[in-house]
Every structure is written in C-alpha cells, then in structure tokens.
PDB file of C-alpha atoms in Angstrom:
ATOM      1  CA  UNK A   8       0.236   0.424  -0.054  1.00 48.00           C
ATOM      2  CA  UNK A   9       0.936   3.182  -0.595  1.00 57.00           C
ATOM      3  CA  UNK A  10       1.505   5.574   2.344  1.00 54.00           C
ATOM      4  CA  UNK A  11       2.216   9.051   2.816  1.00 55.00           C
ATOM      5  CA  UNK A  12       4.681   8.105   5.979  1.00 58.00           C
ATOM      6  CA  UNK A  13       7.991  10.242   5.930  1.00 60.00           C
ATOM      7  CA  UNK A  14       6.738  12.717   4.519  1.00 64.00           C
ATOM      8  CA  UNK A  15       7.077  16.098   6.087  1.00 75.00           C
ATOM      9  CA  UNK A  16       3.566  17.962   7.479  1.00 83.00           C
ATOM     10  CA  UNK A  17       2.712  19.848   4.170  1.00 81.00           C
ATOM     11  CA  UNK A  18       3.381  16.802   1.932  1.00 77.00           C
ATOM     12  CA  UNK A  19       1.182  14.538   4.070  1.00 81.00           C
ATOM     13  CA  UNK A  20      -1.721  17.035   3.576  1.00 86.00           C
ATOM     14  CA  UNK A  21      -0.567  17.688   0.390  1.00 84.00           C
ATOM     15  CA  UNK A  22      -0.723  13.679  -0.455  1.00 82.00           C
ATOM     16  CA  UNK A  23      -3.774  13.440   1.782  1.00 86.00           C
ATOM     17  CA  UNK A  24      -5.470  16.369  -0.850  1.00 89.00           C
ATOM     18  CA  UNK A  25      -4.073  14.705  -3.595  1.00 88.00           C
ATOM     19  CA  UNK A  26      -5.723  10.706  -2.089  1.00 87.00           C
ATOM     20  CA  UNK A  27      -9.034  12.014  -1.274  1.00 90.00           C
ATOM     21  CA  UNK A  28      -9.139  13.675  -5.124  1.00 91.00           C
ATOM     22  CA  UNK A  29      -8.540  10.356  -6.739  1.00 91.00           C
ATOM     23  CA  UNK A  30     -10.727   8.642  -4.722  1.00 90.00           C
ATOM     24  CA  UNK A  31     -13.405  11.298  -5.907  1.00 92.00           C
ATOM     25  CA  UNK A  32     -12.817  10.564  -9.441  1.00 91.00           C
ATOM     26  CA  UNK A  33     -15.365   8.128 -10.826  1.00 87.00           C
ATOM     27  CA  UNK A  34     -13.509   6.220 -13.380  1.00 93.00           C
ATOM     28  CA  UNK A  35     -10.089   4.754 -13.662  1.00 92.00           C
ATOM     29  CA  UNK A  36      -9.050   6.685 -16.792  1.00 93.00           C
ATOM     30  CA  UNK A  37      -9.791   9.947 -14.674  1.00 94.00           C
ATOM     31  CA  UNK A  38      -8.102   8.969 -11.825  1.00 93.00           C
ATOM     32  CA  UNK A  39      -5.116   7.854 -14.232  1.00 94.00           C
ATOM     33  CA  UNK A  40      -5.108  11.473 -15.965  1.00 93.00           C
ATOM     34  CA  UNK A  41      -5.810  13.229 -12.959  1.00 92.00           C
ATOM     35  CA  UNK A  42      -2.606  11.595 -11.259  1.00 93.00           C
ATOM     36  CA  UNK A  43      -0.569  12.047 -14.661  1.00 92.00           C
ATOM     37  CA  UNK A  44      -1.174  15.971 -14.623  1.00 90.00           C
ATOM     38  CA  UNK A  45       0.108  16.204 -11.173  1.00 89.00           C
ATOM     39  CA  UNK A  46       2.831  14.625 -11.860  1.00 89.00           C
ATOM     40  CA  UNK A  47       3.515  16.853 -14.573  1.00 85.00           C
ATOM     41  CA  UNK A  48       3.043  19.877 -12.758  1.00 79.00           C
ATOM     42  CA  UNK A  49       4.349  19.343  -9.543  1.00 71.00           C
ATOM     43  CA  UNK A  50       8.104  18.318  -8.226  1.00 65.00           C
ATOM     44  CA  UNK A  51       7.291  17.478  -4.720  1.00 70.00           C
ATOM     45  CA  UNK A  52       7.000  15.036  -2.507  1.00 80.00           C
ATOM     46  CA  UNK A  53       3.489  14.242  -3.135  1.00 81.00           C
ATOM     47  CA  UNK A  54       4.065  13.712  -6.589  1.00 86.00           C
ATOM     48  CA  UNK A  55       6.275  10.959  -5.684  1.00 88.00           C
ATOM     49  CA  UNK A  56       3.311   9.414  -4.153  1.00 88.00           C
ATOM     50  CA  UNK A  57       1.220  10.083  -7.131  1.00 92.00           C
ATOM     51  CA  UNK A  58       3.768   7.750  -8.902  1.00 94.00           C
ATOM     52  CA  UNK A  59       3.228   5.043  -6.425  1.00 93.00           C
ATOM     53  CA  UNK A  60      -0.953   5.909  -6.862  1.00 93.00           C
ATOM     54  CA  UNK A  61      -0.148   4.586 -10.219  1.00 95.00           C
ATOM     55  CA  UNK A  62       1.107   1.807  -9.669  1.00 95.00           C
ATOM     56  CA  UNK A  63      -1.687   0.979  -7.407  1.00 94.00           C
ATOM     57  CA  UNK A  64      -4.093   1.607  -9.912  1.00 94.00           C
ATOM     58  CA  UNK A  65      -2.581  -1.258 -11.732  1.00 95.00           C
ATOM     59  CA  UNK A  66      -3.953   0.810 -15.159  1.00 92.00           C
ATOM     60  CA  UNK A  67      -2.132   0.391 -18.244  1.00 95.00           C
ATOM     61  CA  UNK A  68      -3.088   3.555 -19.234  1.00 96.00           C
ATOM     62  CA  UNK A  69      -0.206   5.295 -17.141  1.00 96.00           C
ATOM     63  CA  UNK A  70       2.553   3.090 -19.136  1.00 97.00           C
ATOM     64  CA  UNK A  71       3.240   5.323 -21.422  1.00 97.00           C
ATOM     65  CA  UNK A  72       3.701   8.198 -19.377  1.00 96.00           C
ATOM     66  CA  UNK A  73       5.542   6.495 -16.814  1.00 97.00           C
ATOM     67  CA  UNK A  74       7.855   4.854 -19.407  1.00 97.00           C
ATOM     68  CA  UNK A  75       8.340   8.504 -21.346  1.00 96.00           C
ATOM     69  CA  UNK A  76       9.104   9.890 -17.578  1.00 94.00           C
ATOM     70  CA  UNK A  77      11.624   7.310 -16.912  1.00 95.00           C
ATOM     71  CA  UNK A  78      13.561   8.133 -20.045  1.00 94.00           C
ATOM     72  CA  UNK A  79      13.615  11.767 -19.531  1.00 91.00           C
ATOM     73  CA  UNK A  80      16.687  13.924 -18.749  1.00 85.00           C
ATOM     74  CA  UNK A  81      14.748  16.521 -16.787  1.00 78.00           C
ATOM     75  CA  UNK A  82      16.613  17.058 -13.748  1.00 77.00           C
ATOM     76  CA  UNK A  83      13.480  18.394 -11.644  1.00 74.00           C
ATOM     77  CA  UNK A  84      11.940  14.546 -11.942  1.00 79.00           C
ATOM     78  CA  UNK A  85      14.853  13.107 -10.576  1.00 84.00           C
ATOM     79  CA  UNK A  86      13.458  12.063  -7.387  1.00 88.00           C
ATOM     80  CA  UNK A  87      10.312  11.371  -9.079  1.00 92.00           C
ATOM     81  CA  UNK A  88      11.655   8.119 -11.291  1.00 94.00           C
ATOM     82  CA  UNK A  89      13.046   6.646  -8.584  1.00 95.00           C
ATOM     83  CA  UNK A  90       9.301   5.474  -7.784  1.00 95.00           C
ATOM     84  CA  UNK A  91       8.612   4.512 -11.257  1.00 97.00           C
ATOM     85  CA  UNK A  92      10.019   1.094 -11.602  1.00 98.00           C
ATOM     86  CA  UNK A  93       8.028  -0.277  -8.876  1.00 97.00           C
ATOM     87  CA  UNK A  94       4.844   0.930 -10.399  1.00 97.00           C
ATOM     88  CA  UNK A  95       6.046  -0.471 -13.600  1.00 98.00           C
ATOM     89  CA  UNK A  96       6.235  -3.902 -11.755  1.00 97.00           C
ATOM     90  CA  UNK A  97       2.714  -3.573 -10.514  1.00 97.00           C
ATOM     91  CA  UNK A  98       0.927  -2.411 -13.459  1.00 97.00           C
ATOM     92  CA  UNK A  99       2.902  -5.914 -14.978  1.00 97.00           C
ATOM     93  CA  UNK A 100       2.977  -4.845 -18.433  1.00 96.00           C
ATOM     94  CA  UNK A 101       5.572  -5.999 -21.586  1.00 96.00           C
ATOM     95  CA  UNK A 102       5.627  -2.535 -23.077  1.00 96.00           C
ATOM     96  CA  UNK A 103       7.824  -1.338 -19.673  1.00 97.00           C
ATOM     97  CA  UNK A 104      10.834  -3.851 -20.585  1.00 97.00           C
ATOM     98  CA  UNK A 105      12.585  -1.838 -23.285  1.00 97.00           C
ATOM     99  CA  UNK A 106      12.123   1.195 -21.011  1.00 97.00           C
ATOM    100  CA  UNK A 107      13.495  -0.106 -17.746  1.00 98.00           C
ATOM    101  CA  UNK A 108      16.509  -1.600 -19.573  1.00 97.00           C
ATOM    102  CA  UNK A 109      17.067   1.822 -21.190  1.00 96.00           C
ATOM    103  CA  UNK A 110      17.038   3.481 -17.435  1.00 96.00           C
ATOM    104  CA  UNK A 111      19.537   0.790 -16.379  1.00 95.00           C
ATOM    105  CA  UNK A 112      22.003   3.456 -17.779  1.00 94.00           C
ATOM    106  CA  UNK A 113      20.338   6.349 -15.613  1.00 93.00           C
ATOM    107  CA  UNK A 114      23.368   8.307 -13.992  1.00 90.00           C
ATOM    108  CA  UNK A 115      20.495   8.561 -10.959  1.00 91.00           C
ATOM    109  CA  UNK A 116      22.215   5.295  -9.776  1.00 92.00           C
ATOM    110  CA  UNK A 117      18.707   4.726  -7.550  1.00 93.00           C
ATOM    111  CA  UNK A 118      16.904   4.488 -10.592  1.00 94.00           C
ATOM    112  CA  UNK A 119      18.997   2.737 -12.640  1.00 94.00           C
ATOM    113  CA  UNK A 120      18.695  -0.202  -9.944  1.00 94.00           C
ATOM    114  CA  UNK A 121      15.587  -0.297  -8.925  1.00 95.00           C
ATOM    115  CA  UNK A 122      15.152  -0.665 -12.957  1.00 96.00           C
ATOM    116  CA  UNK A 123      17.056  -4.015 -12.664  1.00 95.00           C
ATOM    117  CA  UNK A 124      15.312  -5.403  -9.720  1.00 95.00           C
ATOM    118  CA  UNK A 125      12.095  -4.429 -11.580  1.00 97.00           C
ATOM    119  CA  UNK A 126      13.124  -6.208 -14.439  1.00 96.00           C
ATOM    120  CA  UNK A 127      14.070  -9.104 -12.656  1.00 95.00           C
ATOM    121  CA  UNK A 128      10.436  -8.760 -10.730  1.00 95.00           C
ATOM    122  CA  UNK A 129       8.402  -8.424 -14.370  1.00 96.00           C
ATOM    123  CA  UNK A 130      10.596 -11.195 -16.480  1.00 95.00           C
ATOM    124  CA  UNK A 131      11.189 -13.321 -13.519  1.00 93.00           C
ATOM    125  CA  UNK A 132      14.536 -13.725 -14.833  1.00 91.00           C
ATOM    126  CA  UNK A 133      18.083 -12.191 -13.919  1.00 91.00           C
ATOM    127  CA  UNK A 134      20.804 -12.515 -16.451  1.00 88.00           C
ATOM    128  CA  UNK A 135      23.752 -12.339 -13.828  1.00 86.00           C
ATOM    129  CA  UNK A 136      23.234  -8.740 -12.433  1.00 85.00           C
ATOM    130  CA  UNK A 137      24.544  -8.684  -9.021  1.00 84.00           C
ATOM    131  CA  UNK A 138      22.010  -6.223  -7.059  1.00 81.00           C
ATOM    132  CA  UNK A 139      24.787  -5.311  -4.162  1.00 81.00           C
ATOM    133  CA  UNK A 140      27.797  -4.299  -6.271  1.00 83.00           C
ATOM    134  CA  UNK A 141      25.501  -2.703  -9.647  1.00 84.00           C
ATOM    135  CA  UNK A 142      27.347   0.663  -9.760  1.00 84.00           C
ATOM    136  CA  UNK A 143      30.476  -1.109 -10.702  1.00 88.00           C
ATOM    137  CA  UNK A 144      28.171  -3.929 -13.200  1.00 88.00           C
ATOM    138  CA  UNK A 145      26.176  -1.525 -14.670  1.00 91.00           C
ATOM    139  CA  UNK A 146      27.688  -1.343 -18.346  1.00 91.00           C
ATOM    140  CA  UNK A 147      27.499  -5.298 -17.756  1.00 92.00           C
ATOM    141  CA  UNK A 148      23.937  -4.997 -16.776  1.00 92.00           C
ATOM    142  CA  UNK A 149      22.714  -3.014 -19.574  1.00 94.00           C
ATOM    143  CA  UNK A 150      24.133  -5.477 -21.861  1.00 94.00           C
ATOM    144  CA  UNK A 151      23.296  -8.554 -20.503  1.00 94.00           C
ATOM    145  CA  UNK A 152      19.653  -7.561 -20.195  1.00 95.00           C
ATOM    146  CA  UNK A 153      19.738  -5.943 -23.961  1.00 95.00           C
ATOM    147  CA  UNK A 154      20.935  -9.671 -25.067  1.00 95.00           C
ATOM    148  CA  UNK A 155      18.413 -11.598 -23.082  1.00 95.00           C
ATOM    149  CA  UNK A 156      15.681  -9.335 -23.887  1.00 96.00           C
ATOM    150  CA  UNK A 157      16.654  -9.493 -27.309  1.00 96.00           C
ATOM    151  CA  UNK A 158      16.420 -13.372 -27.713  1.00 95.00           C
ATOM    152  CA  UNK A 159      13.395 -13.583 -25.618  1.00 94.00           C
ATOM    153  CA  UNK A 160      11.013 -10.417 -25.984  1.00 92.00           C
ATOM    154  CA  UNK A 161       8.543 -12.695 -28.481  1.00 93.00           C
ATOM    155  CA  UNK A 162       7.933 -15.372 -25.868  1.00 92.00           C
ATOM    156  CA  UNK A 163       8.065 -13.385 -22.369  1.00 90.00           C
ATOM    157  CA  UNK A 164       4.774 -12.962 -20.728  1.00 89.00           C
ATOM    158  CA  UNK A 165       4.268 -10.932 -18.010  1.00 86.00           C
ATOM    159  CA  UNK A 166       0.721 -10.382 -17.152  1.00 71.00           C
ATOM    160  CA  UNK A 167      -1.316 -11.150 -13.762  1.00 59.00           C
ATOM    161  CA  UNK A 168      -2.089 -14.372 -14.675  1.00 47.00           C
ATOM    162  CA  UNK A 169       1.737 -15.412 -13.853  1.00 45.00           C
ATOM    163  CA  UNK A 170       0.780 -15.620 -10.470  1.00 45.00           C
ATOM    164  CA  UNK A 171      -2.312 -17.262 -10.881  1.00 42.00           C
ATOM    165  CA  UNK A 172      -1.305 -19.825 -13.334  1.00 41.00           C
ATOM    166  CA  UNK A 173       1.692 -20.691 -11.080  1.00 39.00           C
ATOM    167  CA  UNK A 174      -0.489 -20.927  -7.981  1.00 39.00           C
ATOM    168  CA  UNK A 175      -2.849 -23.338  -9.752  1.00 41.00           C
ATOM    169  CA  UNK A 176       0.156 -25.443 -11.133  1.00 38.00           C
ATOM    170  CA  UNK A 177       1.254 -25.830  -7.671  1.00 41.00           C
ATOM    171  CA  UNK A 178      -1.864 -26.751  -6.013  1.00 44.00           C
ATOM    172  CA  UNK A 179      -2.661 -29.199  -9.206  1.00 44.00           C
ATOM    173  CA  UNK A 180       0.602 -30.867  -8.677  1.00 38.00           C
ATOM    174  CA  UNK A 181      -0.067 -31.343  -4.833  1.00 43.00           C
ATOM    175  CA  UNK A 182      -3.482 -32.771  -5.660  1.00 48.00           C
ATOM    176  CA  UNK A 183      -1.434 -35.255  -8.173  1.00 45.00           C
ATOM    177  CA  UNK A 184       1.210 -35.935  -5.093  1.00 43.00           C
ATOM    178  CA  UNK A 185      -1.722 -36.517  -2.734  1.00 47.00           C
ATOM    179  CA  UNK A 186      -3.043 -39.205  -4.737  1.00 46.00           C
TER     180      UNK A 186
END
C-alpha cells in the first residue's frame, strides 16, 4: 500500500488531498489522467506519492506516461523517477521492459538499480546482475539485459495471470502427489 509515511507535514497534507481527490473521481481513466497531470505539474514529495498511486491503480493506461518520464532527462523529476520502476512492476505490462532496460544507464544510480530489480521482478529472470555491486557492473548489466531481451522478447509473458497460473499449477501438482 502507498502511504504518506515519512513525508513532512506540508507534503502529508498535499498527499492526503491528492488521495482524496483521486478517490472522488468516478473512473479509473479519470484517476490516471488526474495523477499524470499532477505529476507533470509538480516536483514534490507528493508527486512521488502520485507515481505510487499510479502503480496501485495498475492501469496500463499509465504505462506510456511512466516510461516516457523514466527516460526523460528532466532534472526536476529525478527523484520522482526513482519510484517509477516499482509502479511499473505493479502494473505488469510488457511495454515497460525496454524503457526499464534503457533506465539501467540512468545517471541516477537509484533509478538504474531499481530498474534492474524491476526487470527481474517482471520477467522472473536475472541474466547475472548482482544488485549489491550494481554500480561497478552497470554497463555490463545493460548489455546482459539487452542481449537477453533480444533473444526472449517474443516469448516472455508479463501479466497478472502468471501468479495465478503458477499458484494453480502448484495446487494441481500437490493434488497429484496426494492421489
């Protein structure tokens, strides 16, 4: 869950107002559009919170905006970008893979490392990236992910059903063992 924990009082009020406004909107599409315009207009802690809310909504409609922002060089959104990889993990959309691979080269190492973690979470694969020494192997990580993606992009499935399928397969396997 996205919380306003750790924010200063002004940012907490702003985040609370944002959450209440988003709740009051009648459709998911309106919520996504409102959050996107909010993020574009603000450079604040509440904008980071808004990115998290886009992830909570899990709306694929937000993916083009989030991936564009992730790849932008706008210094004003440097901290906001740090929250995008997790939002993309929550949304689970294959269109986010290539932008996340590009973000591995981001000069903000927090964005780059979180993108590597997001790629692993989305694809259920790690081509050999060590997260504890990511800074030393950033260029290698980009090459490993690009090579892997070129070989696997046609067969990789990223969707919410993955968890359900693996859970169902596990249940079926357990039932077979008990019979």
